[in-house]
CSV table of C-alpha atoms and ligand atoms in Angstrom, one decimal:
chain,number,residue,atom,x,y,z
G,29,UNK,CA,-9.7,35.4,3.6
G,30,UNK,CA,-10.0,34.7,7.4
G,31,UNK,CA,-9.4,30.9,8.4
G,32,UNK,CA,-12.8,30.0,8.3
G,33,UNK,CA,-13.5,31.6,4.8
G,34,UNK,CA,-10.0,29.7,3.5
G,35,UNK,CA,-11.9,26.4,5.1
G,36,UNK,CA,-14.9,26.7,3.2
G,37,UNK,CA,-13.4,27.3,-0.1
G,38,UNK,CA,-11.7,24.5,0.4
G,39,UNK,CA,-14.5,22.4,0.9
G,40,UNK,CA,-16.6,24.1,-2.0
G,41,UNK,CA,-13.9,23.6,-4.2
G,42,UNK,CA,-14.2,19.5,-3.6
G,43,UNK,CA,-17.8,19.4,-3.8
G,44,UNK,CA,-17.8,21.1,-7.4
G,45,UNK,CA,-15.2,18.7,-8.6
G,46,UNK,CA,-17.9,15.7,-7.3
G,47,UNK,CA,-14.5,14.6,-5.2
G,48,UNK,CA,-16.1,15.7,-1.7
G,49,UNK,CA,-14.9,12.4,0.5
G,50,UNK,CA,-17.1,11.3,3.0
G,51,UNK,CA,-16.1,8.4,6.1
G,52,UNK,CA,-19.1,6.0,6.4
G,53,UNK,CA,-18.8,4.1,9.7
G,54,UNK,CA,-18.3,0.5,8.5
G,55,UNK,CA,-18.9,-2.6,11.0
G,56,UNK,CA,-16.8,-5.7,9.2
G,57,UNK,CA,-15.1,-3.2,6.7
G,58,UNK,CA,-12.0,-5.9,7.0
G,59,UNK,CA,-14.9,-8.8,6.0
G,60,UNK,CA,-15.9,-10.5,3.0
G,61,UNK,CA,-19.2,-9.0,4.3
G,62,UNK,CA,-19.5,-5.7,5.8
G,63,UNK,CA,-23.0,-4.1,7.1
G,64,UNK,CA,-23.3,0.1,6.8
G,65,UNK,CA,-26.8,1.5,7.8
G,66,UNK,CA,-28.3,-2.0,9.1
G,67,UNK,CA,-27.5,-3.1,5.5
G,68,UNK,CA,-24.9,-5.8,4.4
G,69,UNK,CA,-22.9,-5.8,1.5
G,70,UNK,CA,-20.3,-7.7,-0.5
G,71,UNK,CA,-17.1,-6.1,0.1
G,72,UNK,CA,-15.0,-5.8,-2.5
G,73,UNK,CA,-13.1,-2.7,-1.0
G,74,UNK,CA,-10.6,-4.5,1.7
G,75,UNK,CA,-7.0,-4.4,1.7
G,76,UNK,CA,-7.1,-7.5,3.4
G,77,UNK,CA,-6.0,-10.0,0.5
G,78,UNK,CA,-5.5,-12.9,2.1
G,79,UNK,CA,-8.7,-12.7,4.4
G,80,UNK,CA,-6.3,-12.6,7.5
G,81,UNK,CA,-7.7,-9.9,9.8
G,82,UNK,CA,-10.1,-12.3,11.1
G,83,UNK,CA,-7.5,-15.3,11.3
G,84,UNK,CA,-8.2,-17.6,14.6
G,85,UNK,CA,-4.7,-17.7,14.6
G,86,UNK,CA,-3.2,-14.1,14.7
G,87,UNK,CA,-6.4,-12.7,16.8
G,88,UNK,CA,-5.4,-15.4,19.7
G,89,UNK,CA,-1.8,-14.3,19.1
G,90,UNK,CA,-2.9,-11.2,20.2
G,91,UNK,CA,-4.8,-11.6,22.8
G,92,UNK,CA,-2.1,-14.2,24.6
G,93,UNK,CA,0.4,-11.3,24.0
G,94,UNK,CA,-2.1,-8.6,25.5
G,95,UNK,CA,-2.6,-10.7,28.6
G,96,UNK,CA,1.2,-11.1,29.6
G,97,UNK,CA,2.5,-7.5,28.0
G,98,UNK,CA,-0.7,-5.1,28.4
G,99,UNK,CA,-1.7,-3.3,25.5
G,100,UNK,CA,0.4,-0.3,24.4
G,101,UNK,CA,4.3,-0.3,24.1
G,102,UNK,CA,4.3,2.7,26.9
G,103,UNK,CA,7.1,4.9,25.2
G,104,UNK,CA,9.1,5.3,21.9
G,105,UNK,CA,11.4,2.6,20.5
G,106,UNK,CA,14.4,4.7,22.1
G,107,UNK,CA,13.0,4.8,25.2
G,108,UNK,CA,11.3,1.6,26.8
G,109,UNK,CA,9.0,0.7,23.8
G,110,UNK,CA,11.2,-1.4,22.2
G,111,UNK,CA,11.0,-5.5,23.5
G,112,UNK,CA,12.3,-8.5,22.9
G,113,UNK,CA,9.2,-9.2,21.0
G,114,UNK,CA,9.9,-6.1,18.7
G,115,UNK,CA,13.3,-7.4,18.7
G,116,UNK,CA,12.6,-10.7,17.3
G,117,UNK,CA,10.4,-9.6,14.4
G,118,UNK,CA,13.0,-7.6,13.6
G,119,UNK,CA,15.4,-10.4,13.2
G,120,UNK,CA,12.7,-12.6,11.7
G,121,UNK,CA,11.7,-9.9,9.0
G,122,UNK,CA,15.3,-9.3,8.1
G,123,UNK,CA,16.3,-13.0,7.9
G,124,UNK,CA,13.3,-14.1,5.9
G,125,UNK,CA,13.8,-11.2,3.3
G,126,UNK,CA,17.3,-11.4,2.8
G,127,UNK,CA,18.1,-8.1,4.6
G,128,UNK,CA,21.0,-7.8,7.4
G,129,UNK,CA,18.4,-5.1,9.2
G,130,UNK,CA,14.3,-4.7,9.6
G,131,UNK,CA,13.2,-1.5,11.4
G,132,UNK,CA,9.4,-1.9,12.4
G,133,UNK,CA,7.4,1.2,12.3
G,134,UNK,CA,4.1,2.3,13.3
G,135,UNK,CA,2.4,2.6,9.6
G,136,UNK,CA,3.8,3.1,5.9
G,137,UNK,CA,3.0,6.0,5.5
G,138,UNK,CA,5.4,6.8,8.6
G,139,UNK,CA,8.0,4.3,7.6
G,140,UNK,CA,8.0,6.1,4.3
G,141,UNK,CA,8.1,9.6,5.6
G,142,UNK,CA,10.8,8.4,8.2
G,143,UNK,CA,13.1,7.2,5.9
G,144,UNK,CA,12.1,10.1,2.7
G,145,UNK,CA,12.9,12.9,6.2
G,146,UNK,CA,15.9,11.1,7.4
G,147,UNK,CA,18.1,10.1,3.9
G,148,UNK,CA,18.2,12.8,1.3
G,149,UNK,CA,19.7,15.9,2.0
G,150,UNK,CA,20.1,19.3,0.3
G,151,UNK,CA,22.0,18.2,-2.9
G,152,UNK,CA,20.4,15.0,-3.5
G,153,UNK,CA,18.1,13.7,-6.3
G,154,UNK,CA,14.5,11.9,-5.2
G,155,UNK,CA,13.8,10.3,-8.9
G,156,UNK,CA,10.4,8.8,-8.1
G,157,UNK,CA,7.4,6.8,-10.2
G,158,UNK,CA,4.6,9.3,-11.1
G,159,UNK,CA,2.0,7.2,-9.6
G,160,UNK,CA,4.0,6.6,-6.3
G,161,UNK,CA,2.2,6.5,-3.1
G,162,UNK,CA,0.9,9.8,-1.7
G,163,UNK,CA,2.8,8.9,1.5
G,164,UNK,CA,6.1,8.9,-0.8
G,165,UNK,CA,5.4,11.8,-3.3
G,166,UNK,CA,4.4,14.2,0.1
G,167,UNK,CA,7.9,12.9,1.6
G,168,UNK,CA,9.7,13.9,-1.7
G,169,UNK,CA,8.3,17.5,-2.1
G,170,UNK,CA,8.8,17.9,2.0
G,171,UNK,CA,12.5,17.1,1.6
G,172,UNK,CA,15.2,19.5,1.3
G,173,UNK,CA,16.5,17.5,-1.7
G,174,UNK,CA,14.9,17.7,-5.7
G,175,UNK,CA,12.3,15.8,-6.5
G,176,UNK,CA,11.6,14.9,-9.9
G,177,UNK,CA,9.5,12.2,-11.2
G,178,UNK,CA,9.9,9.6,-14.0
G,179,UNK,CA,7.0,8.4,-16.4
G,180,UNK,CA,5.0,5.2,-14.7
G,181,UNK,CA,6.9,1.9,-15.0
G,182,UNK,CA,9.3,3.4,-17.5
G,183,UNK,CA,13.0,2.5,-16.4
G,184,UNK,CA,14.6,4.7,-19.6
G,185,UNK,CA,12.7,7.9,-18.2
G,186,UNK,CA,14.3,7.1,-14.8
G,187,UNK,CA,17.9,6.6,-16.8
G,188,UNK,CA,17.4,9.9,-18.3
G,189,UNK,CA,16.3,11.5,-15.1
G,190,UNK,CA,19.3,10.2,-13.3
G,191,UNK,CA,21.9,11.7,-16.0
G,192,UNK,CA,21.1,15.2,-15.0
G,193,UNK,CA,24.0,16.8,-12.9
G,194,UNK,CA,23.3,15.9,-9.2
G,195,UNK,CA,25.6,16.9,-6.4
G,196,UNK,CA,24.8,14.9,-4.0
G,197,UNK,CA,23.5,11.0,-4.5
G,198,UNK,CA,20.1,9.6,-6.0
G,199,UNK,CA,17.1,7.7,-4.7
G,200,UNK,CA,15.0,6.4,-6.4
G,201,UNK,CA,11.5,5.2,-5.4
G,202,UNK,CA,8.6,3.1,-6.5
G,203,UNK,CA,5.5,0.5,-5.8
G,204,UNK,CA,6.7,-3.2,-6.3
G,205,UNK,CA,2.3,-3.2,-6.7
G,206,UNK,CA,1.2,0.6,-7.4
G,207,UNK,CA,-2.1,0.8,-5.1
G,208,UNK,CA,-4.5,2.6,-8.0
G,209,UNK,CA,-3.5,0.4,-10.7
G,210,UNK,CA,-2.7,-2.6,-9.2
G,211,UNK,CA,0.4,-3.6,-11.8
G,212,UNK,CA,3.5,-4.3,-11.3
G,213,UNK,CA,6.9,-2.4,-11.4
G,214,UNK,CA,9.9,-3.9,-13.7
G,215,UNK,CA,12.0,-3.9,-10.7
G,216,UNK,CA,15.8,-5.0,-11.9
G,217,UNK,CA,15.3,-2.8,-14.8
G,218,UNK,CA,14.8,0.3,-12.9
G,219,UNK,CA,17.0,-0.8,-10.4
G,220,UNK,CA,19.4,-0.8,-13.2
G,221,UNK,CA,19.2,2.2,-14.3
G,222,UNK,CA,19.5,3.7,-11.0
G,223,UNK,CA,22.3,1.5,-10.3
G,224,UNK,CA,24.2,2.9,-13.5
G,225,UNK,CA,24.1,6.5,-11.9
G,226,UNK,CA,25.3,5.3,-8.3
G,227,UNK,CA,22.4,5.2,-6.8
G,228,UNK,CA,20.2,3.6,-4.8
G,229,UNK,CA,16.3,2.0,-5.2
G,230,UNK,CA,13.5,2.2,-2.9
G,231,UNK,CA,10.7,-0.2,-3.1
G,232,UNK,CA,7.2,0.2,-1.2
G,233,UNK,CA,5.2,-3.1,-1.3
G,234,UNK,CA,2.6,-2.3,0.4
G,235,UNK,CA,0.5,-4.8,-2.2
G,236,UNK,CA,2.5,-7.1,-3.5
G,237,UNK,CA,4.1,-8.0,0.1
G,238,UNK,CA,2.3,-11.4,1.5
G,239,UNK,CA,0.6,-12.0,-1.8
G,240,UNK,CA,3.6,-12.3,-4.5
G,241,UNK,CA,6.5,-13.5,-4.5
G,242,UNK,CA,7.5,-17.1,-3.0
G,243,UNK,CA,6.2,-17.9,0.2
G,244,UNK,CA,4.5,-14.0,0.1
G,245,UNK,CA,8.1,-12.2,0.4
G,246,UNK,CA,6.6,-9.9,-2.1
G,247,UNK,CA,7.5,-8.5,-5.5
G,248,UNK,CA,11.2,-8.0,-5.2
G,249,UNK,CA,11.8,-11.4,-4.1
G,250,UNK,CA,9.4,-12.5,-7.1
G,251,UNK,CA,11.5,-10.5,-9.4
G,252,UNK,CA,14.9,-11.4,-8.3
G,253,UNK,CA,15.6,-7.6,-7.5
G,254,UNK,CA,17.3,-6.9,-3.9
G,255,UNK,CA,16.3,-2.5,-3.7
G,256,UNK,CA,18.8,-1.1,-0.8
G,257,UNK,CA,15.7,0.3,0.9
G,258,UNK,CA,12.7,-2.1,1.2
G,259,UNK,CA,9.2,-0.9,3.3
G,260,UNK,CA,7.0,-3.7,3.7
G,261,UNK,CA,3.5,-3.0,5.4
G,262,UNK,CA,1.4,-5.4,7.7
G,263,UNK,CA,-2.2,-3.6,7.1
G,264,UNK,CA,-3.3,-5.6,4.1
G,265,UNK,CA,-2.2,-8.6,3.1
G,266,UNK,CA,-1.1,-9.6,6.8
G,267,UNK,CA,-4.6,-8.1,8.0
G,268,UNK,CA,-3.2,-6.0,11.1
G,269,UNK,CA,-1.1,-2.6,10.4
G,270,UNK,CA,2.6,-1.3,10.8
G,271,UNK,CA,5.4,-1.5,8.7
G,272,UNK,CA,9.4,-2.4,8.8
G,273,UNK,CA,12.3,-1.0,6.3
G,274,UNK,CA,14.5,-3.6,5.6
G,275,UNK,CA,18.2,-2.3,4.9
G,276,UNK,CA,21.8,-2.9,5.6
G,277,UNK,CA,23.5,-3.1,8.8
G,278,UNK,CA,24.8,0.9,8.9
G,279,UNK,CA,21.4,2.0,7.2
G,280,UNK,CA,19.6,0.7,9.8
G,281,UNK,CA,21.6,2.2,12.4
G,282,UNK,CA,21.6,5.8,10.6
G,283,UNK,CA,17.7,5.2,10.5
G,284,UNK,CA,17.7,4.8,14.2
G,285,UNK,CA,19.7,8.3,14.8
G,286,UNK,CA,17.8,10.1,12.1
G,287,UNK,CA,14.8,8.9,11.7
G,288,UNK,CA,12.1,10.9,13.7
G,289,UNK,CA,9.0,8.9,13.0
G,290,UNK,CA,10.9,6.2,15.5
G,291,UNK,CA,12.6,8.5,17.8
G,292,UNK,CA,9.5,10.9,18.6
G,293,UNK,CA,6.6,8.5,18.4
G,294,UNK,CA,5.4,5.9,20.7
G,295,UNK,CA,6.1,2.3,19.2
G,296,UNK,CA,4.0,-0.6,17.8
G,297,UNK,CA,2.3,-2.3,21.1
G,298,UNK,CA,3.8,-5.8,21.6
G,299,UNK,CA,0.4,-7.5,21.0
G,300,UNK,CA,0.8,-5.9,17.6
G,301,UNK,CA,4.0,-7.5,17.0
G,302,UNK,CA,3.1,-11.1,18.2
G,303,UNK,CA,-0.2,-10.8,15.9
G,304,UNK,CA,2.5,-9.8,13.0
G,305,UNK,CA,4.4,-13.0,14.2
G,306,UNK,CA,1.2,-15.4,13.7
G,307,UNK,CA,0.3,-13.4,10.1
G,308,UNK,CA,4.2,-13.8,9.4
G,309,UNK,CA,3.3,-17.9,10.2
G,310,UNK,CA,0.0,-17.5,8.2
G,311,UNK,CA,1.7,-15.8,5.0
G,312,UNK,CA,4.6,-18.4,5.1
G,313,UNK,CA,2.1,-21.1,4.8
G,314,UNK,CA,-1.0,-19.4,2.6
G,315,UNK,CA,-0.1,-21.0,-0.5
G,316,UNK,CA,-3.8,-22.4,-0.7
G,317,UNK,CA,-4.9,-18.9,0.2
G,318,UNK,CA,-2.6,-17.2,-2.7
G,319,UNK,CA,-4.1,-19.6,-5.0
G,320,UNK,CA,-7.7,-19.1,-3.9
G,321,UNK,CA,-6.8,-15.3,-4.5
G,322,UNK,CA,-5.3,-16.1,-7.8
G,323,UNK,CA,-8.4,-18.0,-9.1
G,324,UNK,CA,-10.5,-15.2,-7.7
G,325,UNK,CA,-8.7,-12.6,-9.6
G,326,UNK,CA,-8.9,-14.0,-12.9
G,327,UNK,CA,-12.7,-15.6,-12.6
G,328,UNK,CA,-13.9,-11.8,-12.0
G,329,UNK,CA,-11.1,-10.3,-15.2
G,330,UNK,CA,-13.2,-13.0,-17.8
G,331,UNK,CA,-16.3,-12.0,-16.4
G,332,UNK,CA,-15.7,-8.2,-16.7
G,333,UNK,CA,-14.1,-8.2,-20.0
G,334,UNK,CA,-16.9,-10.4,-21.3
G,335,UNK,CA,-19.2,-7.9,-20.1
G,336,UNK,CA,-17.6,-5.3,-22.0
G,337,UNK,CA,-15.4,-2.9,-19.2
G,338,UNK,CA,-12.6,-1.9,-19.1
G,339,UNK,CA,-9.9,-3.1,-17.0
G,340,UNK,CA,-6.7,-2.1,-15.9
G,341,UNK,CA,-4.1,-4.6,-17.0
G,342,UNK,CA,-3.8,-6.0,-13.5
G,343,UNK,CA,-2.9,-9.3,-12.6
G,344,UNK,CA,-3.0,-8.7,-8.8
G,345,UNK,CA,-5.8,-8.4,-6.4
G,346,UNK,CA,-6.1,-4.5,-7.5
G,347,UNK,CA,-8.5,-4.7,-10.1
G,348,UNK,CA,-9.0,-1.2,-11.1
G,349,UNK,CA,-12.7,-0.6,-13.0
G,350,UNK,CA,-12.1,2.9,-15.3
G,351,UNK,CA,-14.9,4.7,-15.7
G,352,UNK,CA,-12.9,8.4,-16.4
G,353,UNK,CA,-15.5,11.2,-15.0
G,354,UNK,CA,-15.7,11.4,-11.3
G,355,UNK,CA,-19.5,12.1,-11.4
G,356,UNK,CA,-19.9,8.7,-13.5
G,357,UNK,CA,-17.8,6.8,-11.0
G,358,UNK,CA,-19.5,7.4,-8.2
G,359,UNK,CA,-23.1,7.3,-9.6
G,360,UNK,CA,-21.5,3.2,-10.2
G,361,UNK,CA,-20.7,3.4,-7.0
G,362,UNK,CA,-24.3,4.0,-6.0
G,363,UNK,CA,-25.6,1.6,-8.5
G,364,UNK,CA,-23.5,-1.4,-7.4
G,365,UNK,CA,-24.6,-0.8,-3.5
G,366,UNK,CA,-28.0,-0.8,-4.5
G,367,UNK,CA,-27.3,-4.5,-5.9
G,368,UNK,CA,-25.4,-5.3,-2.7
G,369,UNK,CA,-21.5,-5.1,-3.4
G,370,UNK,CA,-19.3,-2.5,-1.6
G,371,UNK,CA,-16.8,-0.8,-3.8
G,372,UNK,CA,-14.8,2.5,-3.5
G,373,UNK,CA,-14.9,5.2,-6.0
G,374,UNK,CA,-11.1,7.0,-6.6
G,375,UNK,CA,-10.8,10.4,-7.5
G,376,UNK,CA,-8.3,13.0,-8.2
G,377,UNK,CA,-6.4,13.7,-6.5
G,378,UNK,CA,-5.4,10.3,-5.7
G,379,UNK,CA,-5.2,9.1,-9.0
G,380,UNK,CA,-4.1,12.0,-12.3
G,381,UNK,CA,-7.6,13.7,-13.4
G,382,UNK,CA,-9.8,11.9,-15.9
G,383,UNK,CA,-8.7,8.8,-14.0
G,384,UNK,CA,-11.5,8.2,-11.9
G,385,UNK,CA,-12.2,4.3,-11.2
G,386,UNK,CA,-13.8,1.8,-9.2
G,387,UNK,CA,-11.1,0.2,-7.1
G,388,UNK,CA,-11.9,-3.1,-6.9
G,389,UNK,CA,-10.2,-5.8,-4.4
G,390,UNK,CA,-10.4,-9.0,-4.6
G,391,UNK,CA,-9.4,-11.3,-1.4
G,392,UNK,CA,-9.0,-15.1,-0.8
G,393,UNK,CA,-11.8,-15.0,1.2
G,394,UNK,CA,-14.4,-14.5,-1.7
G,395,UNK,CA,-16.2,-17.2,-2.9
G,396,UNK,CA,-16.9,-18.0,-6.7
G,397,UNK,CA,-20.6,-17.1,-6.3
G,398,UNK,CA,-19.5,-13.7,-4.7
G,399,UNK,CA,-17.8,-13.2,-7.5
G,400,UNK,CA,-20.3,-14.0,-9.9
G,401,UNK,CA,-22.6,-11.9,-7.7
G,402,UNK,CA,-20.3,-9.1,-8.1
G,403,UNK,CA,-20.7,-9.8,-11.9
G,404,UNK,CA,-24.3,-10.0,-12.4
G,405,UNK,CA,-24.1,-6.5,-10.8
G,406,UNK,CA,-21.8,-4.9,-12.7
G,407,UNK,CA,-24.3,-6.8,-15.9
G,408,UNK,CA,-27.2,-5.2,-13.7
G,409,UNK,CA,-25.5,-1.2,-13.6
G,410,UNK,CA,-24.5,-0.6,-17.5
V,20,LIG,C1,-1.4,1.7,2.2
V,20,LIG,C2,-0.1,2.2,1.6
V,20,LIG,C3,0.9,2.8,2.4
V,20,LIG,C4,0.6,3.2,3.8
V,20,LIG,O1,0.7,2.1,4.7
V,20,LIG,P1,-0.1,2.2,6.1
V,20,LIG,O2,0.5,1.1,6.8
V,20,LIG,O3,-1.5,2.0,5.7
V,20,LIG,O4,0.2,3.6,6.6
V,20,LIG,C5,2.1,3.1,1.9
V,20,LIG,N1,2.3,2.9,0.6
V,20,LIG,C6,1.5,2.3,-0.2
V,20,LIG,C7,1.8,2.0,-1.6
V,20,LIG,C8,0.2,1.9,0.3
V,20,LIG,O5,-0.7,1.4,-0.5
């Protein structure tokens, strides 16, 4: 098979699973109303749980910062990227988490990759959740060290894991809110059981960070649980994008030596860091917004049950619609646009086969009668 052969086996081989994935250009896809084709929709399909991507607050943050500092950083962190605005989040991040250190990165999924690249080495274990993160697992089966993974949410599978015979030292990983399922992990417990074996926990909170926890410091905080390695991410609930690993003192500075996703790629522009500043100011303050989240997420959980579907147990703004066979999930997803609400279809391989679902996510910004709206489709589409 010659390259373009290989290609188009590939792609065949998605079509006939009905998990081809196709880009639609969205205008408003951070919105609680988005518009594709001249159409708008209900979106139920945003990261953006506290409706702060359109914020007066963090857009003018922004835009003041983009005035005075131009818009890109100009260079890596170790270079001349890194500013006293960088600097300052940094601090503030750190502080308000209970962290000596906060690294800021580009994304997640390079904060993740940067720190799974630059920590484990030859004779260590990676001991992570099944349903991790593809940004996690990737980094695990990339890494020079064993990966093996532990049943979902089960800290006596990672216990068991971490008694086999390991040479070197153990990390373990998992979601403080796992993206496909939206629940939660039982953080002390498998931090625990890592613990018991010497080694250390990694928590991505890419969902429950801003939404959970008091003031929004996420599910660790909300669980009492303190992971060595915290990645927090800015692209949902803060409504902008980029990430920061909160660690100790000497971690950090290792991170900085080792990690390449900071050394060899250009760093967040400043703008970007004073709009995290004004989310920062937003999630510190969006009680009101949490709670309108929180009444959102359990109106549309009655509503569906009464109707008959079934849920995911999910208390968070992840409500996960299972429908099994990819071919029924998506002719739902066509169904439900007809009736004017955006959702998402997930397939393998992002979530195990048979799993297919409608991802649904709810925001602060909805409205009871989208909700209901959202409903009476979902009535409309059985
Ligand atoms: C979205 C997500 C990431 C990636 O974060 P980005 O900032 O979007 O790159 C990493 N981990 C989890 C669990 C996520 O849901």
């Amino acid at each position: 098979m010659n390259w373009s052969e290989q290609i188009s086996q590939g792609l065949r081989e998605r079509q006939q699973a009905a998990a081809y994935r196709q880009r639609r250009a969205i205008v408003g896809g951070n919105d609680r109303l988005l518009e594709y084709q001249g159409r708008r929709y209900l979106n139920f399909s945003s990261n953006d749980y506290l409706g702060l991507a359109h914020d007066a607050g963090i857009i003018a943050a922004w835009g003041q910062s983009a005035k005075t500092c131009g818009v890109g950083s100009g260079g890596s962190s170790h270079v001349t990227g890194y500013s006293e605005a960088h600097q300052a989040l940094e601090q503030r991040l750190a502080h308000w988490l209970g962290y000596e250190r906060a690294l800021l990165f580009t994304s997640g999924y390079a904060a993740n990759q940067g720190v799974i690249a630059a920590l484990p080495h030859e004779d260590d274990h990676i001991l992570a959740d099944k349903l991790s993160h593809a940004s996690l697992l990737e980094a695990g089966m990339m890494s020079k060290a064993s990966l093996r993974r532990f049943r979902h949410n089960d800290p006596d599978s990672l216990r068991q894991l971490a008694r086999s015979r390991c040479d070197g030292n153990r990390l373990a990983i998992t979601e403080g809110i796992f993206s496909m399922d939206g629940d939660s992990a039982p953080l002390p417990a498998l931090h625990q059981a890592i613990a018991e074996a010497g080694g250390w926990l990694m928590v991505d909170d890419a969902h429950g960070f801003g939404v959970t926890g008091e003031q929004g410091r996420g599910s660790a905080w909300q669980q009492g649980c303190h992971p060595e390695l915290l990645v927090v991410t800015f692209g949902k609930a803060a409504g902008v994008g980029g990430a920061a690993v909160l660690c100790d003192e000497q971690t950090a500075e290792y991170l900085i030596q080792y990690a390449r996703h900071l050394i060899y790629s250009t760093a967040m522009p400043p703008a970007q860091v004073c709009a995290i500043q004004a989310a920062l100011n937003a999630i510190i303050k969006g009680d009101a917004l949490r709670d309108r989240l929180q009444r959102n997420i359990e109106r549309f959980r009655a509503g569906a049950d009464f109707l008959g579907y079934r849920l995911a147990p999910s208390s968070s703004a992840i409500q996960p619609l299972l429908v099994g066979d990819n071919g029924e999930a998506l002719a739902l997803t066509d169904r439900l646009r007809t009736l004017g609400c955006w959702l998402t279809a997930i397939r393998p391989p992002t979530v195990p086969p048979g799993g297919a679902r409608l991802r649904i996510t709810l925001t602060a910004a909805h409205q009871d009668a989208d909700i209901d709206r959202l409903l009476e489709a979902l009535a409309d589409a059985r």
